[in-house]
Tab-separated table of C-alpha atoms in Angstrom:
chain	number	residue	atom	x	y	z
Q	1	UNK	CA	4.320	-50.590	-90.404
Q	2	UNK	CA	2.061	-49.525	-87.695
Q	3	UNK	CA	2.944	-46.285	-85.888
Q	4	UNK	CA	1.662	-45.393	-82.444
Q	5	UNK	CA	0.898	-41.932	-81.124
Q	6	UNK	CA	2.711	-40.591	-78.176
Q	7	UNK	CA	-0.636	-40.702	-76.301
Q	8	UNK	CA	-1.161	-44.326	-77.062
Q	9	UNK	CA	2.400	-45.016	-75.801
Q	10	UNK	CA	1.726	-43.199	-72.570
Q	11	UNK	CA	-1.483	-45.165	-72.042
Q	12	UNK	CA	0.298	-48.319	-72.589
Q	13	UNK	CA	3.072	-47.390	-70.113
Q	14	UNK	CA	0.425	-46.565	-67.456
Q	15	UNK	CA	-1.374	-49.687	-68.085
Q	16	UNK	CA	1.788	-51.824	-67.565
Q	17	UNK	CA	2.556	-50.010	-64.329
Q	18	UNK	CA	-0.871	-50.527	-62.921
Q	19	UNK	CA	-0.729	-54.341	-63.806
Q	20	UNK	CA	2.741	-54.518	-62.049
Q	21	UNK	CA	1.262	-53.044	-58.963
Q	22	UNK	CA	-1.886	-55.148	-59.028
Q	23	UNK	CA	-0.210	-58.418	-60.014
Q	24	UNK	CA	-0.861	-60.819	-62.840
Q	25	UNK	CA	-4.037	-61.808	-61.336
Q	26	UNK	CA	-5.437	-58.224	-61.444
Q	27	UNK	CA	-5.782	-58.220	-57.643
Q	28	UNK	CA	-5.276	-55.008	-55.808
Q	29	UNK	CA	-2.298	-54.948	-53.465
Q	30	UNK	CA	-3.347	-54.976	-49.912
Q	31	UNK	CA	-1.104	-53.483	-47.148
Q	32	UNK	CA	-0.385	-55.746	-44.220
Q	33	UNK	CA	0.499	-53.691	-41.272
Q	34	UNK	CA	3.441	-54.883	-39.128
Q	35	UNK	CA	2.411	-56.954	-35.965
Q	36	UNK	CA	4.729	-57.587	-33.062
Q	37	UNK	CA	5.829	-60.258	-32.514
Q	38	UNK	CA	5.615	-61.545	-35.875
Q	39	UNK	CA	3.720	-64.832	-36.959
Q	40	UNK	CA	3.586	-67.551	-36.006
Q	41	UNK	CA	3.637	-66.057	-32.435
Q	42	UNK	CA	0.416	-64.423	-31.111
Q	43	UNK	CA	0.331	-60.609	-32.071
Q	44	UNK	CA	0.600	-58.167	-29.133
Q	45	UNK	CA	0.845	-54.893	-30.956
Q	46	UNK	CA	-0.273	-53.747	-34.525
Q	47	UNK	CA	1.170	-50.710	-36.285
Q	48	UNK	CA	-1.948	-48.586	-36.864
Q	49	UNK	CA	-1.104	-45.198	-38.340
Q	50	UNK	CA	1.566	-42.342	-38.518
Q	51	UNK	CA	1.230	-38.670	-37.599
Q	52	UNK	CA	3.361	-36.317	-39.453
Q	53	UNK	CA	1.255	-33.199	-39.916
Q	54	UNK	CA	-2.153	-31.234	-38.852
Q	55	UNK	CA	-3.874	-33.055	-41.803
Q	56	UNK	CA	-3.636	-36.348	-40.005
Q	57	UNK	CA	-6.139	-35.319	-37.456
Q	58	UNK	CA	-7.625	-31.900	-38.455
Q	59	UNK	CA	-11.026	-31.745	-40.100
Q	60	UNK	CA	-11.301	-29.549	-43.154
Q	61	UNK	CA	-14.162	-26.988	-42.624
Q	62	UNK	CA	-16.411	-25.673	-45.331
Q	63	UNK	CA	-14.526	-22.331	-44.982
Q	64	UNK	CA	-11.054	-24.157	-45.631
Q	65	UNK	CA	-12.492	-25.927	-48.662
Q	66	UNK	CA	-13.931	-22.708	-50.022
Q	67	UNK	CA	-10.731	-20.893	-49.626
Q	68	UNK	CA	-8.811	-23.794	-51.452
Q	69	UNK	CA	-11.332	-23.547	-54.219
Q	70	UNK	CA	-10.999	-19.856	-54.582
Q	71	UNK	CA	-7.132	-19.752	-54.642
Q	72	UNK	CA	-6.554	-23.090	-56.220
Q	73	UNK	CA	-4.146	-24.173	-53.504
Q	74	UNK	CA	-4.184	-27.444	-51.397
Q	75	UNK	CA	-4.862	-27.927	-47.968
Q	76	UNK	CA	-2.266	-26.195	-45.487
Q	77	UNK	CA	-0.473	-28.587	-43.402
Q	78	UNK	CA	1.655	-28.024	-40.183
Q	79	UNK	CA	4.064	-30.675	-39.798
Q	80	UNK	CA	6.680	-32.000	-37.273
Q	81	UNK	CA	10.241	-30.813	-37.784
Q	82	UNK	CA	12.283	-32.287	-34.830
Q	83	UNK	CA	9.999	-34.204	-32.565
Q	84	UNK	CA	11.377	-35.159	-29.038
Q	85	UNK	CA	9.275	-35.845	-26.005
Q	86	UNK	CA	5.654	-37.052	-26.430
Q	87	UNK	CA	2.653	-37.489	-23.999
Q	88	UNK	CA	-1.072	-38.638	-24.626
Q	89	UNK	CA	-4.167	-38.138	-22.771
Q	90	UNK	CA	-7.650	-39.124	-23.769
Q	91	UNK	CA	-6.794	-39.222	-27.464
Q	92	UNK	CA	-4.874	-35.918	-27.369
Q	93	UNK	CA	-1.207	-36.410	-28.512
Q	94	UNK	CA	1.252	-33.639	-27.328
Q	95	UNK	CA	4.587	-33.638	-29.106
Q	96	UNK	CA	7.628	-31.372	-28.175
Q	97	UNK	CA	9.239	-29.967	-31.179
Q	98	UNK	CA	12.627	-28.360	-30.569
Q	99	UNK	CA	13.020	-26.573	-33.823
Q	100	UNK	CA	9.670	-25.141	-33.822
Q	101	UNK	CA	10.000	-24.218	-30.113
Q	102	UNK	CA	6.553	-25.524	-29.401
Q	103	UNK	CA	4.299	-28.434	-28.396
Q	104	UNK	CA	2.227	-29.656	-31.263
Q	105	UNK	CA	-1.137	-30.927	-30.259
Q	106	UNK	CA	-2.754	-33.565	-32.407
Q	107	UNK	CA	-6.317	-33.583	-30.972
Q	108	UNK	CA	-8.019	-36.869	-32.430
Q	109	UNK	CA	-11.289	-36.561	-30.609
Q	110	UNK	CA	-11.702	-32.870	-31.524
Q	111	UNK	CA	-10.292	-33.448	-35.112
Q	112	UNK	CA	-8.194	-30.474	-34.509
Q	113	UNK	CA	-4.497	-29.317	-34.357
Q	114	UNK	CA	-2.637	-26.479	-32.662
Q	115	UNK	CA	0.739	-25.067	-31.478
Q	116	UNK	CA	1.133	-24.495	-27.743
Q	117	UNK	CA	3.766	-22.297	-26.072
Q	118	UNK	CA	4.750	-19.938	-29.110
Q	119	UNK	CA	4.147	-16.685	-27.381
Q	120	UNK	CA	3.494	-14.804	-24.065
Q	121	UNK	CA	4.762	-15.897	-20.702
Q	122	UNK	CA	4.366	-19.333	-21.502
Q	123	UNK	CA	6.668	-19.161	-24.450
Q	124	UNK	CA	8.889	-22.201	-24.957
Q	125	UNK	CA	12.370	-22.169	-26.151
Q	126	UNK	CA	13.719	-25.775	-26.099
Q	127	UNK	CA	10.903	-28.083	-25.109
Q	128	UNK	CA	12.269	-31.642	-24.635
Q	129	UNK	CA	10.294	-33.476	-21.936
Q	130	UNK	CA	6.539	-33.562	-21.500
Q	131	UNK	CA	3.915	-35.245	-19.275
Q	132	UNK	CA	0.237	-35.043	-18.813
Q	133	UNK	CA	-1.524	-35.360	-15.378
Q	134	UNK	CA	-4.154	-38.152	-15.718
Q	135	UNK	CA	-5.796	-36.456	-12.665
Q	136	UNK	CA	-6.694	-33.077	-14.128
Q	137	UNK	CA	-5.142	-32.927	-17.712
Q	138	UNK	CA	-2.436	-30.416	-16.956
Q	139	UNK	CA	0.340	-30.429	-19.374
Q	140	UNK	CA	3.912	-30.075	-18.055
Q	141	UNK	CA	6.849	-29.168	-20.330
Q	142	UNK	CA	10.621	-29.177	-19.467
Q	143	UNK	CA	12.135	-26.348	-21.286
Q	144	UNK	CA	15.988	-27.048	-21.635
Q	145	UNK	CA	16.886	-23.665	-22.628
Q	146	UNK	CA	14.658	-21.553	-20.278
Q	147	UNK	CA	15.607	-23.959	-17.347
Q	148	UNK	CA	12.001	-24.267	-16.161
Q	149	UNK	CA	8.956	-26.346	-16.292
Q	150	UNK	CA	5.864	-24.758	-17.854
Q	151	UNK	CA	2.529	-25.825	-17.058
Q	152	UNK	CA	-0.576	-25.541	-19.478
Q	153	UNK	CA	-4.073	-26.776	-19.419
Q	154	UNK	CA	-5.239	-29.432	-21.715
Q	155	UNK	CA	-6.099	-26.819	-24.374
Q	156	UNK	CA	-2.571	-25.104	-24.205
Q	157	UNK	CA	-3.441	-22.214	-21.956
Q	158	UNK	CA	-0.594	-21.098	-19.774
Q	159	UNK	CA	-0.962	-21.857	-16.203
Q	160	UNK	CA	2.297	-21.392	-14.389
Q	161	UNK	CA	6.073	-22.056	-14.497
Q	162	UNK	CA	8.135	-24.367	-11.985
Q	163	UNK	CA	11.766	-23.999	-11.220
Q	164	UNK	CA	14.201	-21.703	-12.795
Q	165	UNK	CA	17.950	-21.156	-13.211
Q	166	UNK	CA	18.494	-21.285	-9.403
Q	167	UNK	CA	17.423	-24.983	-9.468
Q	168	UNK	CA	17.884	-26.478	-12.998
Q	169	UNK	CA	20.936	-26.751	-15.318
Q	170	UNK	CA	19.538	-28.776	-18.125
Q	171	UNK	CA	15.955	-30.059	-17.452
Q	172	UNK	CA	15.057	-32.851	-19.950
Q	173	UNK	CA	12.413	-34.988	-18.482
Q	174	UNK	CA	9.311	-34.637	-16.397
Q	175	UNK	CA	6.604	-36.931	-15.177
Q	176	UNK	CA	3.697	-36.712	-12.936
Q	177	UNK	CA	2.515	-38.948	-9.855
Q	178	UNK	CA	-0.689	-40.709	-10.516
Q	179	UNK	CA	-2.869	-38.525	-8.299
Q	180	UNK	CA	-1.269	-35.315	-10.053
Q	181	UNK	CA	-0.016	-33.917	-6.635
Q	182	UNK	CA	3.823	-34.060	-7.487
Q	183	UNK	CA	5.996	-33.689	-10.510
Q	184	UNK	CA	9.321	-35.162	-11.113
Q	185	UNK	CA	11.858	-33.307	-13.137
Q	186	UNK	CA	15.036	-34.881	-14.670
Q	187	UNK	CA	18.056	-32.545	-14.785
Q	188	UNK	CA	20.720	-33.770	-17.058
Q	189	UNK	CA	23.225	-31.306	-15.973
Q	190	UNK	CA	25.559	-31.672	-18.917
Q	191	UNK	CA	28.952	-33.307	-19.359
Q	192	UNK	CA	31.010	-30.744	-17.621
Q	193	UNK	CA	29.018	-30.733	-14.176
Q	194	UNK	CA	28.078	-33.147	-11.497
Q	195	UNK	CA	24.450	-31.691	-11.386
Q	196	UNK	CA	22.762	-34.931	-12.701
Q	197	UNK	CA	19.551	-35.158	-10.576
Q	198	UNK	CA	15.899	-35.725	-10.082
Q	199	UNK	CA	13.833	-32.974	-8.475
Q	200	UNK	CA	10.647	-33.467	-6.706
Q	201	UNK	CA	8.042	-30.622	-6.799
Q	202	UNK	CA	4.709	-29.865	-5.279
Q	203	UNK	CA	2.507	-29.622	-8.517
Q	204	UNK	CA	-0.005	-27.203	-7.158
Q	205	UNK	CA	2.320	-24.463	-5.435
Q	206	UNK	CA	5.666	-25.405	-7.266
Q	207	UNK	CA	7.630	-25.755	-4.090
Q	208	UNK	CA	10.626	-27.891	-4.285
Q	209	UNK	CA	10.314	-30.782	-2.017
Q	210	UNK	CA	13.370	-32.840	-2.461
Q	211	UNK	CA	16.522	-33.353	-4.836
Q	212	UNK	CA	17.747	-36.796	-5.430
Q	213	UNK	CA	21.047	-38.089	-6.862
Q	214	UNK	CA	24.591	-36.869	-7.925
Q	215	UNK	CA	26.586	-37.807	-10.776
Q	216	UNK	CA	28.095	-41.260	-10.617
Q	217	UNK	CA	27.707	-44.952	-11.555
Q	218	UNK	CA	26.614	-46.238	-8.167
Q	219	UNK	CA	22.910	-47.306	-7.357
Q	220	UNK	CA	20.794	-44.238	-6.935
Q	221	UNK	CA	23.366	-41.984	-8.815
Q	222	UNK	CA	22.838	-40.698	-12.527
Q	223	UNK	CA	25.028	-40.188	-15.490
Q	224	UNK	CA	23.215	-37.988	-18.090
Q	225	UNK	CA	19.811	-38.882	-17.110
Q	226	UNK	CA	17.160	-37.971	-19.734
Q	227	UNK	CA	13.544	-39.048	-19.154
Q	228	UNK	CA	11.228	-40.439	-16.585
Q	229	UNK	CA	7.850	-42.055	-16.248
Q	230	UNK	CA	5.640	-43.025	-13.410
Q	231	UNK	CA	3.840	-46.316	-12.784
Q	232	UNK	CA	0.261	-46.616	-11.520
Q	233	UNK	CA	1.682	-47.558	-8.066
Q	234	UNK	CA	3.587	-44.338	-7.914
Q	235	UNK	CA	7.246	-45.859	-8.778
Q	236	UNK	CA	9.176	-43.394	-10.830
Q	237	UNK	CA	11.385	-44.965	-13.532
Q	238	UNK	CA	14.335	-42.883	-14.877
Q	239	UNK	CA	16.434	-43.543	-18.006
Q	240	UNK	CA	19.933	-43.137	-16.855
Q	241	UNK	CA	21.375	-42.761	-20.172
Q	242	UNK	CA	25.101	-42.542	-19.472
Q	243	UNK	CA	24.907	-45.631	-17.253
Q	244	UNK	CA	22.734	-47.559	-19.893
Q	245	UNK	CA	20.131	-48.543	-17.315
Q	246	UNK	CA	16.680	-47.752	-15.961
Q	247	UNK	CA	16.643	-46.876	-12.191
Q	248	UNK	CA	13.399	-47.107	-10.057
Q	249	UNK	CA	12.474	-44.907	-7.139
Q	250	UNK	CA	9.514	-44.673	-4.611
Q	251	UNK	CA	7.475	-41.526	-4.628
Q	252	UNK	CA	9.825	-39.875	-2.014
Q	253	UNK	CA	12.888	-40.651	-4.200
Q	254	UNK	CA	14.024	-43.615	-2.366
Q	255	UNK	CA	15.921	-45.935	-4.608
Q	256	UNK	CA	14.243	-49.255	-5.280
Q	257	UNK	CA	15.949	-51.120	-8.121
Q	258	UNK	CA	17.986	-51.102	-11.377
Q	259	UNK	CA	17.981	-52.973	-14.682
Q	260	UNK	CA	19.859	-52.691	-17.935
Q	261	UNK	CA	23.443	-52.667	-19.170
Q	262	UNK	CA	25.407	-51.498	-22.254
Q	263	UNK	CA	25.424	-53.959	-25.222
Q	264	UNK	CA	23.796	-54.835	-28.409
Q	265	UNK	CA	21.607	-57.832	-27.336
Q	266	UNK	CA	17.823	-57.606	-26.626
Q	267	UNK	CA	17.273	-56.338	-23.055
Q	268	UNK	CA	20.496	-54.322	-23.249
Q	269	UNK	CA	20.899	-50.473	-24.078
Q	270	UNK	CA	23.035	-48.494	-26.455
Q	271	UNK	CA	21.273	-45.054	-26.540
Q	272	UNK	CA	18.273	-45.202	-24.333
Q	273	UNK	CA	16.023	-42.024	-24.561
Q	274	UNK	CA	12.382	-41.901	-23.999
Q	275	UNK	CA	10.479	-44.039	-21.381
Q	276	UNK	CA	6.782	-44.742	-20.667
Q	277	UNK	CA	4.534	-47.022	-18.671
Q	278	UNK	CA	1.347	-48.621	-19.125
Q	279	UNK	CA	-1.518	-49.237	-16.640
Q	280	UNK	CA	-0.060	-52.734	-15.885
Q	281	UNK	CA	3.090	-51.235	-14.741
Q	282	UNK	CA	5.377	-52.316	-17.666
Q	283	UNK	CA	8.034	-50.154	-18.831
Q	284	UNK	CA	8.644	-49.049	-22.540
Q	285	UNK	CA	12.198	-47.787	-23.491
Q	286	UNK	CA	13.090	-46.168	-26.704
Q	287	UNK	CA	16.725	-46.837	-28.006
Q	288	UNK	CA	17.715	-44.589	-30.744
Q	289	UNK	CA	20.747	-46.799	-31.577
Q	290	UNK	CA	18.625	-49.977	-31.991
Q	291	UNK	CA	15.785	-47.998	-33.787
Q	292	UNK	CA	13.171	-49.693	-31.629
Q	293	UNK	CA	11.530	-49.853	-28.293
Q	294	UNK	CA	11.738	-52.570	-25.791
Q	295	UNK	CA	8.908	-53.531	-23.440
Q	296	UNK	CA	9.960	-54.673	-19.848
Q	297	UNK	CA	8.002	-55.903	-16.712
Q	298	UNK	CA	8.000	-53.818	-13.742
Q	299	UNK	CA	11.041	-55.829	-12.415
Q	300	UNK	CA	13.007	-55.374	-15.649
Q	301	UNK	CA	12.314	-58.722	-17.540
Q	302	UNK	CA	12.229	-58.333	-21.322
Q	303	UNK	CA	8.851	-59.011	-22.710
Q	304	UNK	CA	9.182	-57.698	-26.298
Q	305	UNK	CA	10.873	-55.334	-28.748
Q	306	UNK	CA	9.026	-53.503	-31.388
Q	307	UNK	CA	10.436	-51.755	-34.687
Q	308	UNK	CA	13.803	-51.732	-36.359
Q	309	UNK	CA	16.432	-49.509	-37.505
Q	310	UNK	CA	16.123	-48.477	-41.169
Q	311	UNK	CA	17.552	-46.162	-43.753
Q	312	UNK	CA	14.204	-46.434	-45.755
Q	313	UNK	CA	11.620	-45.269	-43.284
Q	314	UNK	CA	8.061	-46.497	-43.279
Q	315	UNK	CA	5.790	-48.213	-40.619
Q	316	UNK	CA	7.675	-49.437	-37.490
Q	317	UNK	CA	11.153	-48.164	-39.150
Q	318	UNK	CA	13.235	-45.520	-37.196
Q	319	UNK	CA	16.560	-43.787	-37.444
Q	320	UNK	CA	16.367	-41.553	-34.396
Q	321	UNK	CA	13.427	-42.553	-32.153
Q	322	UNK	CA	13.450	-40.272	-29.023
Q	323	UNK	CA	10.074	-40.183	-27.231
Q	324	UNK	CA	7.472	-42.545	-26.190
Q	325	UNK	CA	4.014	-42.711	-24.496
Q	326	UNK	CA	1.321	-45.160	-23.803
Q	327	UNK	CA	-2.417	-44.126	-23.398
Q	328	UNK	CA	-5.318	-45.321	-21.213
Q	329	UNK	CA	-6.285	-47.854	-23.990
Q	330	UNK	CA	-2.736	-49.318	-24.456
Q	331	UNK	CA	-1.897	-47.602	-27.581
Q	332	UNK	CA	1.850	-46.988	-27.987
Q	333	UNK	CA	3.011	-43.675	-29.547
Q	334	UNK	CA	6.730	-43.360	-30.878
Q	335	UNK	CA	8.254	-40.128	-32.026
Q	336	UNK	CA	11.344	-40.197	-34.478
Q	337	UNK	CA	13.359	-37.124	-35.092
Q	338	UNK	CA	14.818	-38.215	-38.433
Q	339	UNK	CA	11.572	-39.320	-40.151
Q	340	UNK	CA	9.596	-36.481	-38.480
Q	341	UNK	CA	6.845	-38.682	-37.375
Q	342	UNK	CA	4.838	-40.309	-34.623
Q	343	UNK	CA	4.036	-44.037	-35.044
Q	344	UNK	CA	0.962	-45.334	-33.364
Q	345	UNK	CA	0.422	-48.996	-32.408
Q	346	UNK	CA	-2.706	-50.556	-31.335
Q	347	UNK	CA	-2.836	-53.387	-28.803
Q	348	UNK	CA	-3.920	-56.502	-30.715
Q	349	UNK	CA	-6.879	-57.181	-28.240
Q	350	UNK	CA	-8.226	-53.719	-28.912
Q	351	UNK	CA	-10.704	-53.817	-31.819
Q	352	UNK	CA	-10.045	-51.302	-34.580
Q	353	UNK	CA	-11.737	-47.916	-34.344
Q	354	UNK	CA	-12.066	-48.254	-30.470
Q	355	UNK	CA	-10.507	-46.164	-27.630
Q	356	UNK	CA	-9.913	-42.532	-27.368
Q	357	UNK	CA	-7.614	-42.309	-30.264
Q	358	UNK	CA	-9.659	-44.090	-32.753
Q	359	UNK	CA	-8.331	-43.686	-36.342
Q	360	UNK	CA	-10.345	-41.123	-38.355
Q	361	UNK	CA	-10.600	-43.372	-41.310
Q	362	UNK	CA	-12.283	-46.004	-39.057
Q	363	UNK	CA	-14.668	-43.425	-37.756
Q	364	UNK	CA	-15.806	-42.556	-41.207
Q	365	UNK	CA	-16.271	-46.213	-42.163
Q	366	UNK	CA	-18.530	-46.789	-39.322
Q	367	UNK	CA	-20.489	-43.719	-39.989
Q	368	UNK	CA	-21.406	-45.127	-43.401
Q	369	UNK	CA	-22.983	-48.291	-42.025
């Protein structure tokens, strides 16, 4: 009788596991990223990567590596805890985190990461909505608890505060006009008040220009509005959550149109949260109940839905998606609270490694050529 040592048994077990992973032919498993729509239709978006912590963008310096060698510790990572709103500008991804009471900046071009709004006059308490001016890079954050909008420069330095308790009840969303001259702040009001509005401010001096809306279900009225996004032509689109619709307004707050209804079919809404627009004026709406985002034309025609509700997680899988943003290159960024992540999708017609937010792995591959 032949007796096998414990070591030989362990080696055999590892070998069997590796064979199971690579298949009977010995070929390595190749991950195929989810594409939308799936084959045989022509792909429009490809899942590209997921952001969860600072190591997803931050480059390890020689000092970092020396410290890890000296202490025997691994690299320090600062991760998302409860992401909400998200905004992107020239490869920089700004994510509101309500538990950390900060905006987390994933700076892909600069290979850096930082917390914004953690101290001083610009300290944040419950950042929910966020927007970046494409005109000058100013970052605007709607602080639900402090009842104000805080403006930072692109690197997170405090600039000024707008509004206050005399104007806001529960600010939840903010967007910026294409020329950067105006900001539009969504005030949720809460279930016990009628203060459900959109405030229009001068972005430079912070003066209130106009207030639009009241609580209700008629066109131009709101019921628990949440987020807003501006189209390239200046149209402002608002997620009217309690009315299960998106309403559109001109730059002066005049009502234009509305689309959406409550339901479980594609094109309807159950728990709409975040909203974004692209350079063509298409509208992207996250629904935390569906676990996906839907893409509509500027007139409200459903074009595509992306992602699915999942208890397992993974690429394009969501449980509580809340925020969404679209960058200059057409990449889409989706924040999910439950899985503490931001998924990034690349337009199918954008070559890998191109654009402001080119994946680090692709950059490294190109540098070896």
